[in-house]
Amino acid sequence: MIAVEKLVKSYYSTTVLHGVDHAQQRGEAVVLIGPSGCGKSTFLRCLNQLEIADSGRITIGEVTIEGGHSPRSSGEREQQRQLRLRAGMVFQSFNLFPHRTVLQNITQGPIVVKNVPPGQAEELARNLLAKVGLEHKAEFYPAQLSGGQQQRVAIARALAMEPQVMLFDEPTSALDPELRDEVLRVMRRLAEEGMTMIVVTHEMHFAREMADRVLFFDGGLVAESGTPEQIFEHPQHERTREFVRNVTR
């Protein structure tokens, strides 16, 4: 479902991703862990084309994008659009439209981007709100919701585009513990249903519990990859062992 080859990304003179390779099967849930600034979020943003890689190749489903420059031709722009449609993104700061209701936030993408009829988009949105336990909040505005509720709306909004892959960039980092749990429950359910997922998180318990595979990022590279048991109980590299010791004390 996902194939990343030799992905490089720099900001000015600082290289953030140093040729990252990654392959992921359909239905696999992968969690990225590692110290702040190691390139995890940049990796996700490149997958979703929020950032353009300097070089390398990204394939999601049957769509491939080459790094090196922003899309120029109409064909390249359409390839980028198709890649974005296949990769739903959930951010740590929710990014809901404050002037639109919950229902409008979710229906906007399908109506505007995919030309879904409004009635069909609303039916889909209400079904997704039920899925995340917020069917009673359809007519509320984001400011009337808790942080955990806003993040669940953001998940429903991403799912409304019917992506093949879901990307989560530290989706619980702005929430207190009680609100984190309600978001993590929704993510666990998606994993159980077979959604292909990549999750950047500092929630080590969540990584142990729901990941099929854990990638330890360090210095812009995948330093180690393995099952949760391998990474947390029997890490092979000293840098991984040091990180795991520090975050599981």
Coordinates of C-alpha atoms in Angstrom, one line a residue:
M1 CA 0.0 0.0 0.0
I2 CA 2.9 2.4 0.8
A3 CA 6.3 2.4 -0.7
V4 CA 8.9 5.1 0.0
E5 CA 12.3 5.1 -1.6
K6 CA 15.3 7.2 -0.7
L7 CA 13.3 10.1 0.6
V8 CA 15.4 13.3 1.2
K9 CA 14.1 16.6 2.6
S10 CA 16.0 19.7 3.6
Y11 CA 15.1 23.1 4.9
Y12 CA 17.7 25.6 3.7
S13 CA 21.0 24.0 4.7
T14 CA 19.6 21.5 7.2
T15 CA 18.8 18.0 6.0
V16 CA 15.8 16.5 7.9
L17 CA 15.3 13.3 6.0
H18 CA 18.4 11.4 4.9
G19 CA 17.1 8.9 2.3
V20 CA 14.3 7.2 4.2
D21 CA 13.0 3.9 2.9
H22 CA 9.7 2.4 4.0
A23 CA 7.3 -0.3 2.8
Q24 CA 3.9 -1.0 4.3
Q25 CA 1.3 -3.6 3.6
R26 CA -2.5 -2.9 3.2
G27 CA -4.1 -3.0 6.7
E28 CA -0.8 -2.6 8.6
A29 CA -0.7 -0.1 11.5
V30 CA 2.8 1.4 11.9
V31 CA 3.8 3.7 14.7
L32 CA 6.7 6.1 14.4
I33 CA 8.6 7.0 17.6
G34 CA 11.8 8.9 18.2
P35 CA 13.1 12.1 19.7
S36 CA 11.7 15.5 18.8
G37 CA 13.2 16.9 15.6
C38 CA 14.2 13.5 14.1
G39 CA 12.0 13.9 11.0
K40 CA 8.9 12.0 11.9
S41 CA 6.4 14.7 11.2
T42 CA 8.3 15.9 8.1
F43 CA 8.1 12.3 6.8
L44 CA 4.3 12.3 7.1
R45 CA 4.0 15.8 5.5
C46 CA 6.0 14.5 2.5
L47 CA 3.7 11.5 2.2
N48 CA 0.6 13.8 2.1
Q49 CA 2.4 16.3 -0.2
L50 CA 2.2 19.1 2.4
E51 CA 6.0 19.2 1.9
I52 CA 7.7 18.4 -1.4
A53 CA 10.7 16.1 -1.0
D54 CA 14.0 17.1 -2.5
S55 CA 14.4 13.6 -4.0
G56 CA 13.1 10.1 -3.7
R57 CA 9.8 8.4 -4.6
I58 CA 6.5 8.0 -2.8
T59 CA 3.9 5.5 -3.8
I60 CA 0.5 5.2 -2.2
G61 CA -1.8 2.6 -3.8
E62 CA -1.2 2.9 -7.5
V63 CA -0.1 6.5 -7.4
T64 CA 3.6 7.5 -7.5
I65 CA 5.2 10.9 -7.0
E66 CA 8.8 11.7 -7.6
G67 CA 10.6 14.3 -5.4
G68 CA 12.7 17.1 -6.6
H69 CA 10.2 19.9 -7.5
S70 CA 6.7 21.0 -7.1
P71 CA 4.2 19.7 -9.7
R72 CA 4.4 21.8 -12.8
S73 CA 2.3 20.2 -15.5
S74 CA -1.4 19.4 -15.3
G75 CA -0.5 15.7 -15.2
E76 CA 1.9 16.1 -12.3
R77 CA -0.7 18.2 -10.4
E78 CA -3.3 15.6 -10.9
Q79 CA -0.9 12.9 -9.7
Q80 CA -0.4 15.0 -6.5
R81 CA -4.1 15.4 -6.1
Q82 CA -4.7 11.7 -6.4
L83 CA -2.0 11.0 -3.8
R84 CA -3.6 13.4 -1.4
L85 CA -7.0 11.8 -1.9
R86 CA -5.5 8.5 -0.9
A87 CA -3.8 9.8 2.3
G88 CA -6.0 11.3 5.0
M89 CA -4.2 13.5 7.5
V90 CA -5.0 14.2 11.2
F91 CA -3.0 17.0 12.9
Q92 CA -2.2 17.6 16.5
S93 CA -4.0 21.0 16.4
F94 CA -7.3 19.7 14.9
N95 CA -7.4 22.5 12.1
L96 CA -11.2 22.6 12.0
F97 CA -13.0 25.5 10.3
P98 CA -14.2 27.6 13.3
H99 CA -17.0 29.2 11.4
R100 CA -18.6 26.0 10.2
T101 CA -20.6 23.4 12.1
V102 CA -19.3 19.9 12.8
L103 CA -21.4 18.6 9.9
Q104 CA -20.2 21.3 7.6
N105 CA -16.6 20.6 8.5
I106 CA -17.0 17.0 7.4
T107 CA -19.1 17.5 4.3
Q108 CA -16.9 20.3 2.9
G109 CA -14.2 18.1 1.4
P110 CA -16.4 15.5 -0.3
I111 CA -18.6 18.2 -1.8
V112 CA -15.9 20.6 -3.0
V113 CA -13.1 18.1 -3.9
K114 CA -15.0 15.0 -4.9
N115 CA -18.2 16.5 -6.2
V116 CA -20.3 14.3 -3.9
P117 CA -24.0 15.5 -3.8
P118 CA -24.7 17.4 -0.6
G119 CA -27.4 14.9 0.6
Q120 CA -25.0 12.0 0.1
A121 CA -22.2 13.8 1.8
E122 CA -24.4 14.6 4.8
E123 CA -25.4 11.0 5.1
L124 CA -21.8 9.9 5.1
A125 CA -20.9 12.6 7.6
R126 CA -23.6 11.5 10.0
N127 CA -22.5 7.9 9.7
L128 CA -18.9 8.9 10.5
L129 CA -20.0 11.0 13.5
A130 CA -21.8 8.0 14.8
K131 CA -18.6 6.0 14.3
V132 CA -16.6 8.4 16.4
G133 CA -19.4 8.8 19.0
L134 CA -20.4 12.3 18.2
E135 CA -23.7 12.0 16.3
H136 CA -25.3 14.4 18.8
K137 CA -22.8 17.2 18.0
A138 CA -23.5 17.6 14.3
E139 CA -24.9 21.2 14.6
F140 CA -22.3 22.3 17.1
Y141 CA -19.4 24.6 16.3
P142 CA -15.7 23.6 17.1
A143 CA -15.5 26.2 19.9
Q144 CA -18.4 24.4 21.7
L145 CA -16.5 21.1 21.7
S146 CA -13.7 19.7 24.0
G147 CA -10.3 19.1 22.5
G148 CA -11.0 15.4 22.4
Q149 CA -14.3 15.9 20.6
Q150 CA -12.6 18.3 18.1
Q151 CA -10.0 15.7 17.3
R152 CA -12.6 13.0 16.8
V153 CA -14.4 15.4 14.3
A154 CA -11.0 15.8 12.6
I155 CA -10.7 12.1 12.2
A156 CA -14.3 11.8 10.8
R157 CA -13.4 14.7 8.4
A158 CA -10.4 12.8 7.1
L159 CA -12.4 9.5 6.8
A160 CA -15.1 11.3 4.8
M161 CA -12.6 11.5 1.9
E162 CA -12.5 7.7 1.9
P163 CA -8.7 7.5 2.0
Q164 CA -6.7 4.3 1.5
V165 CA -4.2 5.4 4.2
M166 CA -4.6 7.5 7.4
L167 CA -1.7 9.6 8.7
F168 CA -1.8 10.8 12.3
D169 CA 0.7 13.5 13.4
E170 CA 0.8 13.4 17.2
P171 CA -3.0 13.5 17.4
T172 CA -3.1 13.5 21.2
S173 CA -0.2 15.7 22.2
A174 CA -2.5 18.8 22.8
L175 CA -5.0 16.8 25.0
D176 CA -5.1 16.0 28.7
P177 CA -5.1 12.3 29.7
E178 CA -8.8 11.8 29.8
L179 CA -9.4 13.4 26.4
R180 CA -6.5 11.4 24.9
D181 CA -8.2 8.2 25.8
E182 CA -11.3 9.0 23.8
V183 CA -9.3 9.8 20.7
L184 CA -7.1 6.7 21.1
R185 CA -10.2 4.5 21.3
V186 CA -11.3 5.7 17.9
M187 CA -7.8 5.0 16.5
R188 CA -7.7 1.5 17.9
R189 CA -11.1 0.8 16.3
L190 CA -9.8 2.0 12.9
A191 CA -6.7 -0.3 13.3
E192 CA -9.0 -3.2 14.3
E193 CA -11.1 -2.6 11.1
G194 CA -8.0 -2.9 9.0
M195 CA -7.2 0.7 8.1
T196 CA -3.7 1.3 6.9
M197 CA -2.2 3.8 9.3
I198 CA 1.0 5.6 10.2
V199 CA 0.9 7.3 13.6
V200 CA 3.5 9.6 15.0
T201 CA 3.1 9.6 18.7
H202 CA 4.7 9.8 22.1
E203 CA 2.1 7.4 23.5
M204 CA 4.3 4.4 24.1
H205 CA 1.5 2.3 25.7
F206 CA -0.6 2.9 22.6
A207 CA 2.3 2.0 20.4
R208 CA 2.8 -1.3 22.2
E209 CA -0.9 -2.1 22.1
M210 CA -2.0 -1.3 18.6
A211 CA 1.0 -1.2 16.3
D212 CA 1.8 -4.1 14.0
R213 CA 5.2 -2.5 13.6
V214 CA 7.2 0.3 15.3
L215 CA 9.8 2.4 13.5
F216 CA 12.4 4.2 15.6
F217 CA 13.4 7.4 13.8
D218 CA 16.7 9.1 14.7
G219 CA 18.6 11.7 12.8
G220 CA 16.3 11.6 9.8
L221 CA 16.5 7.9 9.2
V222 CA 14.7 4.7 10.3
A223 CA 17.3 3.5 12.8
E224 CA 15.4 0.4 13.8
S225 CA 12.1 -1.3 12.8
G226 CA 10.4 -4.2 14.4
T227 CA 7.4 -5.5 16.3
P228 CA 6.4 -3.6 19.5
E229 CA 7.9 -6.5 21.5
Q230 CA 11.2 -6.3 19.7
I231 CA 11.5 -2.5 19.9
F232 CA 10.4 -2.1 23.5
E233 CA 11.8 -5.3 25.0
H234 CA 14.7 -6.3 22.9
P235 CA 16.0 -3.3 20.9
Q236 CA 19.0 -4.0 18.8
H237 CA 20.7 -0.6 18.7
E238 CA 22.1 1.4 21.6
R239 CA 20.3 4.6 20.5
T240 CA 17.0 2.7 20.5
R241 CA 17.7 1.2 23.9
E242 CA 18.6 4.7 25.3
F243 CA 15.4 6.2 23.9
V244 CA 13.1 3.4 25.2
R245 CA 14.7 3.6 28.7
N246 CA 14.1 7.3 28.8
V247 CA 10.4 7.2 27.7
T248 CA 9.4 4.2 29.7
R249 CA 10.8 5.2 33.1

